[in-house]
mmCIF file with all atom_site columns, C-alpha atoms in Angstrom:
data_model
loop_
_atom_site.group_PDB
_atom_site.id
_atom_site.type_symbol
_atom_site.label_atom_id
_atom_site.label_alt_id
_atom_site.label_comp_id
_atom_site.label_asym_id
_atom_site.label_entity_id
_atom_site.label_seq_id
_atom_site.pdbx_PDB_ins_code
_atom_site.Cartn_x
_atom_site.Cartn_y
_atom_site.Cartn_z
_atom_site.occupancy
_atom_site.B_iso_or_equiv
_atom_site.pdbx_formal_charge
_atom_site.auth_seq_id
_atom_site.auth_comp_id
_atom_site.auth_asym_id
_atom_site.auth_atom_id
_atom_site.pdbx_PDB_model_num
ATOM 1   C CA . VAL A 1 1   ? -77.510 -11.643 -6.739  1.00 44.00 ? 18  VAL A CA 1
ATOM 2   C CA . ALA A 1 2   ? -78.678 -11.195 -3.183  1.00 45.00 ? 19  ALA A CA 1
ATOM 3   C CA . PRO A 1 3   ? -81.819 -9.054  -3.013  1.00 47.00 ? 20  PRO A CA 1
ATOM 4   C CA . SER A 1 4   ? -80.647 -7.257  0.169   1.00 48.00 ? 21  SER A CA 1
ATOM 5   C CA . LEU A 1 5   ? -77.711 -5.562  -1.607  1.00 47.00 ? 22  LEU A CA 1
ATOM 6   C CA . ASN A 1 6   ? -78.329 -2.740  -4.060  1.00 47.00 ? 23  ASN A CA 1
ATOM 7   C CA . TYR A 1 7   ? -76.098 -2.933  -7.116  1.00 46.00 ? 24  TYR A CA 1
ATOM 8   C CA . ASP A 1 8   ? -75.240 -0.296  -9.702  1.00 48.00 ? 25  ASP A CA 1
ATOM 9   C CA . ARG A 1 9   ? -73.365 -0.326  -12.947 1.00 50.00 ? 26  ARG A CA 1
ATOM 10  C CA . PHE A 1 10  ? -70.100 1.556   -12.541 1.00 50.00 ? 27  PHE A CA 1
ATOM 11  C CA . GLY A 1 11  ? -67.896 2.940   -15.265 1.00 49.00 ? 28  GLY A CA 1
ATOM 12  C CA . SER A 1 12  ? -67.629 2.029   -18.909 1.00 49.00 ? 29  SER A CA 1
ATOM 13  C CA . SER A 1 13  ? -66.432 -1.488  -18.127 1.00 49.00 ? 30  SER A CA 1
ATOM 14  C CA . GLY A 1 14  ? -69.891 -2.442  -16.911 1.00 50.00 ? 31  GLY A CA 1
ATOM 15  C CA . HIS A 1 15  ? -68.711 -4.011  -13.651 1.00 53.00 ? 32  HIS A CA 1
ATOM 16  C CA . ILE A 1 16  ? -71.407 -4.410  -11.053 1.00 54.00 ? 33  ILE A CA 1
ATOM 17  C CA . ILE A 1 17  ? -70.363 -2.839  -7.719  1.00 51.00 ? 34  ILE A CA 1
ATOM 18  C CA . PRO A 1 18  ? -72.365 -2.680  -4.477  1.00 53.00 ? 35  PRO A CA 1
ATOM 19  C CA . ARG A 1 19  ? -73.613 0.831   -3.572  1.00 57.00 ? 36  ARG A CA 1
ATOM 20  C CA . PHE A 1 20  ? -71.854 0.508   -0.248  1.00 54.00 ? 37  PHE A CA 1
ATOM 21  C CA . PHE A 1 21  ? -68.472 0.937   -1.947  1.00 54.00 ? 38  PHE A CA 1
ATOM 22  C CA . LEU A 1 22  ? -69.695 3.944   -3.904  1.00 56.00 ? 39  LEU A CA 1
ATOM 23  C CA . VAL A 1 23  ? -70.919 5.568   -0.683  1.00 62.00 ? 40  VAL A CA 1
ATOM 24  C CA . CYS A 1 24  ? -67.570 4.869   0.989   1.00 71.00 ? 41  CYS A CA 1
ATOM 25  C CA . LYS A 1 25  ? -65.777 6.545   -1.895  1.00 70.00 ? 42  LYS A CA 1
ATOM 26  C CA . ARG A 1 26  ? -67.992 9.633   -1.559  1.00 73.00 ? 43  ARG A CA 1
ATOM 27  C CA . CYS A 1 27  ? -67.398 9.675   2.205   1.00 75.00 ? 44  CYS A CA 1
ATOM 28  C CA . ARG A 1 28  ? -63.636 9.595   1.647   1.00 73.00 ? 45  ARG A CA 1
ATOM 29  C CA . GLU A 1 29  ? -63.901 12.477  -0.830  1.00 78.00 ? 46  GLU A CA 1
ATOM 30  C CA . LYS A 1 30  ? -65.952 14.522  1.633   1.00 80.00 ? 47  LYS A CA 1
ATOM 31  C CA . LEU A 1 31  ? -63.535 13.682  4.424   1.00 76.00 ? 48  LEU A CA 1
ATOM 32  C CA . ALA A 1 32  ? -60.617 14.810  2.260   1.00 77.00 ? 49  ALA A CA 1
ATOM 33  C CA . LYS A 1 33  ? -62.366 18.138  1.593   1.00 84.00 ? 50  LYS A CA 1
ATOM 34  C CA . LEU A 1 34  ? -63.081 18.524  5.297   1.00 85.00 ? 51  LEU A CA 1
ATOM 35  C CA . CYS A 1 35  ? -59.404 17.896  6.066   1.00 79.00 ? 52  CYS A CA 1
ATOM 36  C CA . TRP A 1 36  ? -58.350 20.614  3.611   1.00 84.00 ? 53  TRP A CA 1
ATOM 37  C CA . VAL A 1 37  ? -60.798 23.044  5.199   1.00 89.00 ? 54  VAL A CA 1
ATOM 38  C CA . LEU A 1 38  ? -59.408 22.155  8.624   1.00 88.00 ? 55  LEU A CA 1
ATOM 39  C CA . ILE A 1 39  ? -55.839 22.664  7.409   1.00 84.00 ? 56  ILE A CA 1
ATOM 40  C CA . ALA A 1 40  ? -56.755 26.059  5.955   1.00 87.00 ? 57  ALA A CA 1
ATOM 41  C CA . LEU A 1 41  ? -58.478 27.057  9.196   1.00 92.00 ? 58  LEU A CA 1
ATOM 42  C CA . ILE A 1 42  ? -55.435 26.063  11.244  1.00 89.00 ? 59  ILE A CA 1
ATOM 43  C CA . GLY A 1 43  ? -53.242 28.042  8.841   1.00 85.00 ? 60  GLY A CA 1
ATOM 44  C CA . VAL A 1 44  ? -55.374 31.164  9.223   1.00 90.00 ? 61  VAL A CA 1
ATOM 45  C CA . ILE A 1 45  ? -55.317 30.814  13.011  1.00 92.00 ? 62  ILE A CA 1
ATOM 46  C CA . GLY A 1 46  ? -51.524 30.436  12.889  1.00 85.00 ? 63  GLY A CA 1
ATOM 47  C CA . VAL A 1 47  ? -51.116 33.554  10.745  1.00 86.00 ? 64  VAL A CA 1
ATOM 48  C CA . LEU A 1 48  ? -53.382 35.566  13.052  1.00 90.00 ? 65  LEU A CA 1
ATOM 49  C CA . ASN A 1 49  ? -51.403 34.308  16.048  1.00 89.00 ? 66  ASN A CA 1
ATOM 50  C CA . ILE A 1 50  ? -48.133 35.447  14.478  1.00 85.00 ? 67  ILE A CA 1
ATOM 51  C CA . ILE A 1 51  ? -49.595 38.866  13.659  1.00 85.00 ? 68  ILE A CA 1
ATOM 52  C CA . ASN A 1 52  ? -50.949 39.275  17.184  1.00 89.00 ? 69  ASN A CA 1
ATOM 53  C CA . THR A 1 53  ? -47.689 38.239  18.862  1.00 86.00 ? 70  THR A CA 1
ATOM 54  C CA . VAL A 1 54  ? -45.421 40.454  16.771  1.00 82.00 ? 71  VAL A CA 1
ATOM 55  C CA . TYR A 1 55  ? -47.821 43.405  16.879  1.00 82.00 ? 72  TYR A CA 1
ATOM 56  C CA . SER A 1 56  ? -48.178 43.108  20.676  1.00 86.00 ? 73  SER A CA 1
ATOM 57  C CA . ASN A 1 57  ? -44.414 42.863  21.100  1.00 84.00 ? 74  ASN A CA 1
ATOM 58  C CA . THR A 1 58  ? -43.914 46.067  19.122  1.00 80.00 ? 75  THR A CA 1
ATOM 59  C CA . HIS A 1 59  ? -46.602 47.977  21.006  1.00 81.00 ? 76  HIS A CA 1
ATOM 60  C CA . THR A 1 60  ? -45.381 46.923  24.446  1.00 85.00 ? 77  THR A CA 1
ATOM 61  C CA . ARG A 1 61  ? -41.982 48.367  23.570  1.00 84.00 ? 78  ARG A CA 1
ATOM 62  C CA . ILE A 1 62  ? -43.240 51.817  22.525  1.00 80.00 ? 79  ILE A CA 1
ATOM 63  C CA . GLY A 1 63  ? -41.523 53.431  25.514  1.00 79.00 ? 80  GLY A CA 1
ATOM 64  C CA . GLU A 1 64  ? -38.223 51.861  24.523  1.00 82.00 ? 81  GLU A CA 1
ATOM 65  C CA . ILE A 1 65  ? -38.688 52.947  20.913  1.00 81.00 ? 82  ILE A CA 1
ATOM 66  C CA . ARG A 1 66  ? -39.478 56.534  21.953  1.00 80.00 ? 83  ARG A CA 1
ATOM 67  C CA . MET A 1 67  ? -36.406 56.667  24.172  1.00 81.00 ? 84  MET A CA 1
ATOM 68  C CA . GLN A 1 68  ? -34.177 55.354  21.400  1.00 82.00 ? 85  GLN A CA 1
ATOM 69  C CA . ARG A 1 69  ? -35.622 57.886  18.968  1.00 79.00 ? 86  ARG A CA 1
ATOM 70  C CA . ALA A 1 70  ? -35.058 60.696  21.533  1.00 79.00 ? 87  ALA A CA 1
ATOM 71  C CA . ILE A 1 71  ? -31.438 59.622  22.029  1.00 84.00 ? 88  ILE A CA 1
ATOM 72  C CA . GLY A 1 72  ? -30.856 59.789  18.288  1.00 82.00 ? 89  GLY A CA 1
ATOM 73  C CA . MET A 1 73  ? -31.700 56.462  16.683  1.00 82.00 ? 90  MET A CA 1
ATOM 74  C CA . SER A 1 74  ? -32.663 56.959  13.048  1.00 83.00 ? 91  SER A CA 1
ATOM 75  C CA . ALA A 1 75  ? -35.889 55.582  11.619  1.00 80.00 ? 92  ALA A CA 1
ATOM 76  C CA . ALA A 1 76  ? -33.882 53.322  9.289   1.00 84.00 ? 93  ALA A CA 1
ATOM 77  C CA . SER A 1 77  ? -31.962 51.841  12.200  1.00 87.00 ? 94  SER A CA 1
ATOM 78  C CA . LEU A 1 78  ? -35.212 51.350  14.095  1.00 83.00 ? 95  LEU A CA 1
ATOM 79  C CA . TYR A 1 79  ? -36.732 49.522  11.134  1.00 85.00 ? 96  TYR A CA 1
ATOM 80  C CA . LYS A 1 80  ? -33.625 47.403  10.718  1.00 89.00 ? 97  LYS A CA 1
ATOM 81  C CA . THR A 1 81  ? -33.593 46.327  14.367  1.00 87.00 ? 98  THR A CA 1
ATOM 82  C CA . PHE A 1 82  ? -37.259 45.391  14.541  1.00 86.00 ? 99  PHE A CA 1
ATOM 83  C CA . LEU A 1 83  ? -37.431 43.805  11.089  1.00 88.00 ? 100 LEU A CA 1
ATOM 84  C CA . TRP A 1 84  ? -34.508 41.528  11.938  1.00 91.00 ? 101 TRP A CA 1
ATOM 85  C CA . GLU A 1 85  ? -36.274 40.617  15.149  1.00 88.00 ? 102 GLU A CA 1
ATOM 86  C CA . GLY A 1 86  ? -39.424 39.787  13.170  1.00 87.00 ? 103 GLY A CA 1
ATOM 87  C CA . ALA A 1 87  ? -37.422 37.719  10.688  1.00 90.00 ? 104 ALA A CA 1
ATOM 88  C CA . TYR A 1 88  ? -35.751 35.765  13.497  1.00 91.00 ? 105 TYR A CA 1
ATOM 89  C CA . TYR A 1 89  ? -39.138 35.145  15.072  1.00 88.00 ? 106 TYR A CA 1
ATOM 90  C CA . GLY A 1 90  ? -40.484 33.854  11.746  1.00 88.00 ? 107 GLY A CA 1
ATOM 91  C CA . ILE A 1 91  ? -37.484 31.585  11.169  1.00 92.00 ? 108 ILE A CA 1
ATOM 92  C CA . PHE A 1 92  ? -37.600 30.233  14.716  1.00 92.00 ? 109 PHE A CA 1
ATOM 93  C CA . THR A 1 93  ? -41.321 29.485  14.576  1.00 88.00 ? 110 THR A CA 1
ATOM 94  C CA . SER A 1 94  ? -40.908 27.918  11.123  1.00 90.00 ? 111 SER A CA 1
ATOM 95  C CA . ALA A 1 95  ? -38.250 25.551  12.452  1.00 92.00 ? 112 ALA A CA 1
ATOM 96  C CA . ILE A 1 96  ? -40.483 24.479  15.333  1.00 92.00 ? 113 ILE A CA 1
ATOM 97  C CA . GLY A 1 97  ? -43.452 24.098  12.976  1.00 88.00 ? 114 GLY A CA 1
ATOM 98  C CA . ALA A 1 98  ? -41.380 22.027  10.544  1.00 90.00 ? 115 ALA A CA 1
ATOM 99  C CA . VAL A 1 99  ? -40.325 19.573  13.248  1.00 92.00 ? 116 VAL A CA 1
ATOM 100 C CA . LEU A 1 100 ? -43.852 19.243  14.644  1.00 90.00 ? 117 LEU A CA 1
ATOM 101 C CA . GLY A 1 101 ? -45.317 18.940  11.143  1.00 85.00 ? 118 GLY A CA 1
ATOM 102 C CA . TYR A 1 102 ? -42.895 16.144  10.289  1.00 88.00 ? 119 TYR A CA 1
ATOM 103 C CA . VAL A 1 103 ? -43.845 14.306  13.474  1.00 89.00 ? 120 VAL A CA 1
ATOM 104 C CA . CYS A 1 104 ? -47.503 14.650  12.434  1.00 84.00 ? 121 CYS A CA 1
ATOM 105 C CA . CYS A 1 105 ? -46.630 13.227  8.995   1.00 83.00 ? 122 CYS A CA 1
ATOM 106 C CA . ILE A 1 106 ? -45.045 10.200  10.674  1.00 85.00 ? 123 ILE A CA 1
ATOM 107 C CA . PHE A 1 107 ? -48.162 9.597   12.774  1.00 85.00 ? 124 PHE A CA 1
ATOM 108 C CA . VAL A 1 108 ? -50.527 10.049  9.821   1.00 79.00 ? 125 VAL A CA 1
ATOM 109 C CA . GLY A 1 109 ? -48.415 7.561   7.869   1.00 78.00 ? 126 GLY A CA 1
ATOM 110 C CA . ALA A 1 110 ? -48.612 5.162   10.807  1.00 80.00 ? 127 ALA A CA 1
ATOM 111 C CA . THR A 1 111 ? -52.403 5.251   10.724  1.00 77.00 ? 128 THR A CA 1
ATOM 112 C CA . GLN A 1 112 ? -52.348 4.178   7.078   1.00 75.00 ? 129 GLN A CA 1
ATOM 113 C CA . THR A 1 113 ? -49.783 1.383   7.396   1.00 77.00 ? 130 THR A CA 1
ATOM 114 C CA . ASP A 1 114 ? -50.249 0.337   11.060  1.00 76.00 ? 131 ASP A CA 1
ATOM 115 C CA . THR A 1 115 ? -46.486 0.655   11.546  1.00 81.00 ? 132 THR A CA 1
ATOM 116 C CA . LEU A 1 116 ? -44.429 3.558   12.798  1.00 82.00 ? 133 LEU A CA 1
ATOM 117 C CA . GLN A 1 117 ? -41.845 4.340   10.135  1.00 84.00 ? 134 GLN A CA 1
ATOM 118 C CA . MET A 1 118 ? -39.971 7.343   8.803   1.00 85.00 ? 135 MET A CA 1
ATOM 119 C CA . VAL A 1 119 ? -41.604 9.082   5.859   1.00 82.00 ? 136 VAL A CA 1
ATOM 120 C CA . ALA A 1 120 ? -40.176 11.412  3.258   1.00 85.00 ? 137 ALA A CA 1
ATOM 121 C CA . VAL A 1 121 ? -39.605 14.935  4.540   1.00 86.00 ? 138 VAL A CA 1
ATOM 122 C CA . PRO A 1 122 ? -42.035 17.330  2.777   1.00 85.00 ? 139 PRO A CA 1
ATOM 123 C CA . VAL A 1 123 ? -39.342 19.899  1.978   1.00 90.00 ? 140 VAL A CA 1
ATOM 124 C CA . ALA A 1 124 ? -41.407 21.959  -0.471  1.00 92.00 ? 141 ALA A CA 1
ATOM 125 C CA . ALA A 1 125 ? -44.311 22.329  1.965   1.00 88.00 ? 142 ALA A CA 1
ATOM 126 C CA . ILE A 1 126 ? -41.937 23.231  4.797   1.00 89.00 ? 143 ILE A CA 1
ATOM 127 C CA . LEU A 1 127 ? -40.222 25.914  2.702   1.00 92.00 ? 144 LEU A CA 1
ATOM 128 C CA . GLU A 1 128 ? -43.559 27.361  1.579   1.00 92.00 ? 145 GLU A CA 1
ATOM 129 C CA . ALA A 1 129 ? -44.834 27.541  5.160   1.00 88.00 ? 146 ALA A CA 1
ATOM 130 C CA . ALA A 1 130 ? -41.534 29.094  6.301   1.00 90.00 ? 147 ALA A CA 1
ATOM 131 C CA . ALA A 1 131 ? -41.710 31.760  3.590   1.00 93.00 ? 148 ALA A CA 1
ATOM 132 C CA . VAL A 1 132 ? -45.297 32.641  4.552   1.00 90.00 ? 149 VAL A CA 1
ATOM 133 C CA . SER A 1 133 ? -44.364 32.745  8.235   1.00 88.00 ? 150 SER A CA 1
ATOM 134 C CA . VAL A 1 134 ? -41.390 35.062  7.702   1.00 91.00 ? 151 VAL A CA 1
ATOM 135 C CA . ALA A 1 135 ? -43.392 37.311  5.349   1.00 91.00 ? 152 ALA A CA 1
ATOM 136 C CA . VAL A 1 136 ? -46.230 37.599  7.870   1.00 89.00 ? 153 VAL A CA 1
ATOM 137 C CA . CYS A 1 137 ? -43.763 38.394  10.664  1.00 87.00 ? 154 CYS A CA 1
ATOM 138 C CA . LEU A 1 138 ? -42.089 41.106  8.604   1.00 89.00 ? 155 LEU A CA 1
ATOM 139 C CA . ALA A 1 139 ? -45.424 42.641  7.628   1.00 88.00 ? 156 ALA A CA 1
ATOM 140 C CA . ALA A 1 140 ? -46.706 42.507  11.205  1.00 87.00 ? 157 ALA A CA 1
ATOM 141 C CA . THR A 1 141 ? -43.528 44.257  12.360  1.00 86.00 ? 158 THR A CA 1
ATOM 142 C CA . ALA A 1 142 ? -43.406 46.886  9.614   1.00 85.00 ? 159 ALA A CA 1
ATOM 143 C CA . ILE A 1 143 ? -46.990 48.104  9.916   1.00 83.00 ? 160 ILE A CA 1
ATOM 144 C CA . PRO A 1 144 ? -46.851 49.356  13.542  1.00 82.00 ? 161 PRO A CA 1
ATOM 145 C CA . LEU A 1 145 ? -43.291 50.589  13.072  1.00 82.00 ? 162 LEU A CA 1
ATOM 146 C CA . ARG A 1 146 ? -44.421 52.867  10.267  1.00 80.00 ? 163 ARG A CA 1
ATOM 147 C CA . ALA A 1 147 ? -46.708 54.765  12.642  1.00 76.00 ? 164 ALA A CA 1
ATOM 148 C CA . ILE A 1 148 ? -44.193 54.817  15.488  1.00 75.00 ? 165 ILE A CA 1
ATOM 149 C CA . SER A 1 149 ? -41.184 55.860  13.420  1.00 71.00 ? 166 SER A CA 1
ATOM 150 C CA . GLY A 1 150 ? -43.190 58.640  11.759  1.00 72.00 ? 167 GLY A CA 1
ATOM 151 C CA . MET A 1 151 ? -43.624 60.337  15.132  1.00 71.00 ? 168 MET A CA 1
ATOM 152 C CA . SER A 1 152 ? -41.381 63.351  15.637  1.00 72.00 ? 169 SER A CA 1
ATOM 153 C CA . ILE A 1 153 ? -38.642 63.180  18.264  1.00 71.00 ? 170 ILE A CA 1
ATOM 154 C CA . VAL A 1 154 ? -40.212 66.031  20.256  1.00 72.00 ? 171 VAL A CA 1
ATOM 155 C CA . ASP A 1 155 ? -43.561 64.205  20.341  1.00 67.00 ? 172 ASP A CA 1
ATOM 156 C CA . SER A 1 156 ? -41.724 61.069  21.428  1.00 63.00 ? 173 SER A CA 1
ATOM 157 C CA . ILE A 1 157 ? -40.275 62.865  24.445  1.00 65.00 ? 174 ILE A CA 1
ATOM 158 C CA . GLU A 1 158 ? -43.556 64.592  25.378  1.00 65.00 ? 175 GLU A CA 1
ATOM 159 C CA . THR A 1 159 ? -45.735 61.473  25.189  1.00 59.00 ? 176 THR A CA 1
ATOM 160 C CA . GLY A 1 160 ? -43.175 59.263  26.885  1.00 52.00 ? 177 GLY A CA 1
ATOM 161 C CA . GLU A 1 161 ? -43.840 57.809  30.307  1.00 50.00 ? 178 GLU A CA 1
#
């Protein structure tokens, strides 16, 4: 045994393994945890981006909403219109995210095998992300609509531009 290498006993089999390999294994475990934290952070940023976009879209159209309410649009019809718009936005962004995520999967697979090849489509992960995206869009649309649709028609006309 070379004196420059530190050896440890590993496992119940009693094999002698250099510490270098044990350190590499710990580094890979830490790197995997760091990747999961990064994925979660990107997910939170994506959710906040969806909320901000849908919420801003609703608030920039307050004048239009007030006018429609003054003309006679019911609150239910208002909800229906904007909720469908939020659902379409969620579905559209989910489709784009699915395509870009699959491309990322191909590139990550290429780094492991050193060849660019098609990988299995992660259908379950795509459907989960799509469901979260649509749910966030619907919630981000419904919350400001609740306050706007609760406004009386007379107040809508008076506070209009």
